[in-house]
Structure formats: C-alpha cells, structure tokens
Amino acid sequence: EVPVVESGGGSVQEGESLSLSCIGSSSHEAPMGWFRQVPGREREAVACIIWTGTDVYYSESVKGRFTASRDESKRALYLQMNQLRPEDSGVYYCSKPAISAKNICLGGNYWGQGTQVTVSS
C-alpha cells in the first residue's frame, strides 16, 4: 500500500504561492513533515509538526513564508507556500520524521512519489 500521496505541486513564477497536500494511509504512521529534494543534494526537512501538535520546525530558508498544518481526522498534512523563490524548487515529499523537535527535523519513515515544485524567476 502506498504510504502517502502528495499533490498540489506545479510550475509558478517567483513571488507566487502553492498549496501542497498529503494524505497518509491508515497502515502507516500519519505524516508530520515536509521534505524537499533537489538533484545532487540530500533530501532535507522543510517543515515538521512536532509531536506536541502545536510547535512546528521550519528550515531557515522558508521561515515566514511557509506554513505547515494538519488534519488528524483525515490523516492529512498541508504546506502553504507563499512568496516562492527559485531556490524553493524541488520534489516535495511528506513523511513521519524519525526525529523532530523545535530546532531539528530528520529522516522519514517512508516515502511516496512526491510532488514537483518549479519556481521560475
């Protein structure tokens, strides 16, 4: 069974917005974090909702522009991305982080197909 299905990616111009969605299957832990991968680089955490449910880790590059949220009843995770920049481009994945706290978010217990985000200048 596919652990998660990500959607909402696309091609936009710099300064525009996108909203990503992720739905987790009932056979896996609910997704709590968004990760991004670009060619030649390791997958990195972008935004992770901490286990408390109230705190969110954001990478420095997206603070103030991206907002992560979740709907537990739907096993859904969302990422609102505003003021997009070309460096935000990549394939975005959602997963259950292996480690998450206010200042750190690492790993992922499973991966889906991801959704491509391309931001042009």
mmCIF file of C-alpha atoms in Angstrom:
data_model
loop_
_atom_site.group_PDB
_atom_site.id
_atom_site.type_symbol
_atom_site.label_atom_id
_atom_site.label_comp_id
_atom_site.label_asym_id
_atom_site.label_seq_id
_atom_site.Cartn_x
_atom_site.Cartn_y
_atom_site.Cartn_z
ATOM 1 C CA GLU A 1 0.000 0.000 0.000
ATOM 2 C CA VAL A 2 1.261 3.479 -0.862
ATOM 3 C CA PRO A 3 2.127 5.173 2.434
ATOM 4 C CA VAL A 4 1.294 8.714 1.329
ATOM 5 C CA VAL A 5 0.052 10.585 -1.685
ATOM 6 C CA GLU A 6 1.339 14.097 -2.219
ATOM 7 C CA SER A 7 -0.332 16.616 -4.518
ATOM 8 C CA GLY A 8 -0.501 20.297 -5.322
ATOM 9 C CA GLY A 9 2.846 20.890 -6.976
ATOM 10 C CA GLY A 10 3.262 22.826 -10.175
ATOM 11 C CA SER A 11 5.168 25.495 -12.041
ATOM 12 C CA VAL A 12 4.839 29.080 -10.855
ATOM 13 C CA GLN A 13 6.606 32.400 -11.088
ATOM 14 C CA GLU A 14 8.727 33.861 -8.323
ATOM 15 C CA GLY A 15 6.546 35.503 -5.690
ATOM 16 C CA GLU A 16 3.521 33.300 -6.304
ATOM 17 C CA SER A 17 2.007 30.712 -3.984
ATOM 18 C CA LEU A 18 1.282 26.990 -3.967
ATOM 19 C CA SER A 19 -0.547 24.726 -1.557
ATOM 20 C CA LEU A 20 0.627 21.153 -1.125
ATOM 21 C CA SER A 21 -1.451 18.348 0.332
ATOM 22 C CA CYS A 22 -0.545 14.931 1.602
ATOM 23 C CA ILE A 23 -2.849 12.108 2.604
ATOM 24 C CA GLY A 24 -1.475 9.231 4.657
ATOM 25 C CA SER A 25 -2.658 5.647 4.567
ATOM 26 C CA SER A 26 -4.109 4.012 7.653
ATOM 27 C CA SER A 27 -1.394 1.349 7.590
ATOM 28 C CA HIS A 28 1.412 3.824 8.330
ATOM 29 C CA GLU A 29 2.089 6.471 10.946
ATOM 30 C CA ALA A 30 0.471 9.747 9.997
ATOM 31 C CA PRO A 31 2.685 12.151 8.046
ATOM 32 C CA MET A 32 4.034 15.046 10.102
ATOM 33 C CA GLY A 33 6.751 16.593 7.992
ATOM 34 C CA TRP A 34 7.520 18.001 4.584
ATOM 35 C CA PHE A 35 10.846 17.330 2.911
ATOM 36 C CA ARG A 36 12.400 18.638 -0.283
ATOM 37 C CA GLN A 37 14.921 17.077 -2.619
ATOM 38 C CA VAL A 38 16.791 18.634 -5.488
ATOM 39 C CA PRO A 39 19.120 16.786 -7.877
ATOM 40 C CA GLY A 40 22.568 16.212 -6.419
ATOM 41 C CA ARG A 41 21.571 17.050 -2.868
ATOM 42 C CA GLU A 42 20.239 15.096 0.064
ATOM 43 C CA ARG A 43 16.600 15.301 0.949
ATOM 44 C CA GLU A 44 16.113 17.957 3.600
ATOM 45 C CA ALA A 45 13.353 18.829 6.010
ATOM 46 C CA VAL A 46 11.351 21.935 5.179
ATOM 47 C CA ALA A 47 8.621 21.933 7.817
ATOM 48 C CA CYS A 48 7.775 19.419 10.511
ATOM 49 C CA ILE A 49 4.953 19.466 13.005
ATOM 50 C CA ILE A 50 6.365 18.436 16.367
ATOM 51 C CA TRP A 51 4.746 15.608 18.298
ATOM 52 C CA THR A 52 3.109 18.129 20.639
ATOM 53 C CA GLY A 53 0.993 19.205 17.704
ATOM 54 C CA THR A 54 1.452 22.888 18.473
ATOM 55 C CA ASP A 55 5.055 23.556 17.516
ATOM 56 C CA VAL A 56 6.438 23.466 14.021
ATOM 57 C CA TYR A 57 10.025 23.216 12.844
ATOM 58 C CA TYR A 58 10.821 25.285 9.756
ATOM 59 C CA SER A 59 14.086 25.381 7.875
ATOM 60 C CA GLU A 60 15.694 28.816 7.937
ATOM 61 C CA SER A 61 15.122 29.341 4.236
ATOM 62 C CA VAL A 62 11.335 29.055 4.476
ATOM 63 C CA LYS A 63 10.582 30.688 7.821
ATOM 64 C CA GLY A 64 7.931 33.356 7.477
ATOM 65 C CA ARG A 65 6.879 32.136 4.019
ATOM 66 C CA PHE A 66 5.717 28.540 4.501
ATOM 67 C CA THR A 67 3.066 27.248 6.887
ATOM 68 C CA ALA A 68 2.512 23.598 7.746
ATOM 69 C CA SER A 69 -0.750 22.323 9.142
ATOM 70 C CA ARG A 70 -2.539 19.032 9.551
ATOM 71 C CA ASP A 71 -5.976 17.490 9.836
ATOM 72 C CA GLU A 72 -5.699 14.425 12.031
ATOM 73 C CA SER A 73 -9.181 13.199 11.171
ATOM 74 C CA LYS A 74 -8.167 12.963 7.504
ATOM 75 C CA ARG A 75 -4.561 11.863 8.128
ATOM 76 C CA ALA A 76 -3.739 14.919 6.044
ATOM 77 C CA LEU A 77 -0.758 17.249 6.063
ATOM 78 C CA TYR A 78 -0.638 20.565 4.260
ATOM 79 C CA LEU A 79 2.016 23.067 3.266
ATOM 80 C CA GLN A 80 1.079 26.593 2.273
ATOM 81 C CA MET A 81 3.981 28.108 0.361
ATOM 82 C CA ASN A 82 3.967 31.856 -0.195
ATOM 83 C CA GLN A 83 6.459 34.242 -1.771
ATOM 84 C CA LEU A 84 8.054 31.358 -3.623
ATOM 85 C CA ARG A 85 11.640 31.643 -4.811
ATOM 86 C CA PRO A 86 13.545 29.697 -7.466
ATOM 87 C CA GLU A 87 15.549 28.004 -4.692
ATOM 88 C CA ASP A 88 12.312 26.512 -3.362
ATOM 89 C CA SER A 89 12.137 24.302 -6.445
ATOM 90 C CA GLY A 90 12.394 20.564 -5.973
ATOM 91 C CA VAL A 91 10.381 17.445 -5.324
ATOM 92 C CA TYR A 92 8.396 17.725 -2.105
ATOM 93 C CA TYR A 93 7.659 14.671 -0.013
ATOM 94 C CA CYS A 94 5.735 14.149 3.181
ATOM 95 C CA SER A 95 6.554 11.570 5.809
ATOM 96 C CA LYS A 96 6.710 10.781 9.502
ATOM 97 C CA PRO A 97 10.063 12.237 10.654
ATOM 98 C CA ALA A 98 12.432 9.943 12.511
ATOM 99 C CA ILE A 99 13.429 12.833 14.776
ATOM 100 C CA SER A 100 11.584 16.111 15.248
ATOM 101 C CA ALA A 101 11.902 18.958 17.735
ATOM 102 C CA LYS A 102 11.763 22.735 17.655
ATOM 103 C CA ASN A 103 15.221 23.042 16.150
ATOM 104 C CA ILE A 104 15.595 19.853 14.212
ATOM 105 C CA CYS A 105 13.762 17.533 11.878
ATOM 106 C CA LEU A 106 15.456 14.498 10.389
ATOM 107 C CA GLY A 107 14.697 11.473 8.345
ATOM 108 C CA GLY A 108 11.459 9.979 7.257
ATOM 109 C CA ASN A 109 9.951 6.593 7.942
ATOM 110 C CA TYR A 110 8.552 6.144 4.441
ATOM 111 C CA TRP A 111 8.379 7.945 1.129
ATOM 112 C CA GLY A 112 5.774 8.431 -1.557
ATOM 113 C CA GLN A 113 6.196 9.665 -5.103
ATOM 114 C CA GLY A 114 6.457 13.312 -4.149
ATOM 115 C CA THR A 115 5.152 16.335 -5.987
ATOM 116 C CA GLN A 116 7.294 18.587 -8.173
ATOM 117 C CA VAL A 117 7.514 22.308 -7.449
ATOM 118 C CA THR A 118 9.203 24.543 -10.001
ATOM 119 C CA VAL A 119 9.632 28.260 -9.411
ATOM 120 C CA SER A 120 10.859 30.418 -12.256
ATOM 121 C CA SER A 121 12.430 33.841 -11.917
#
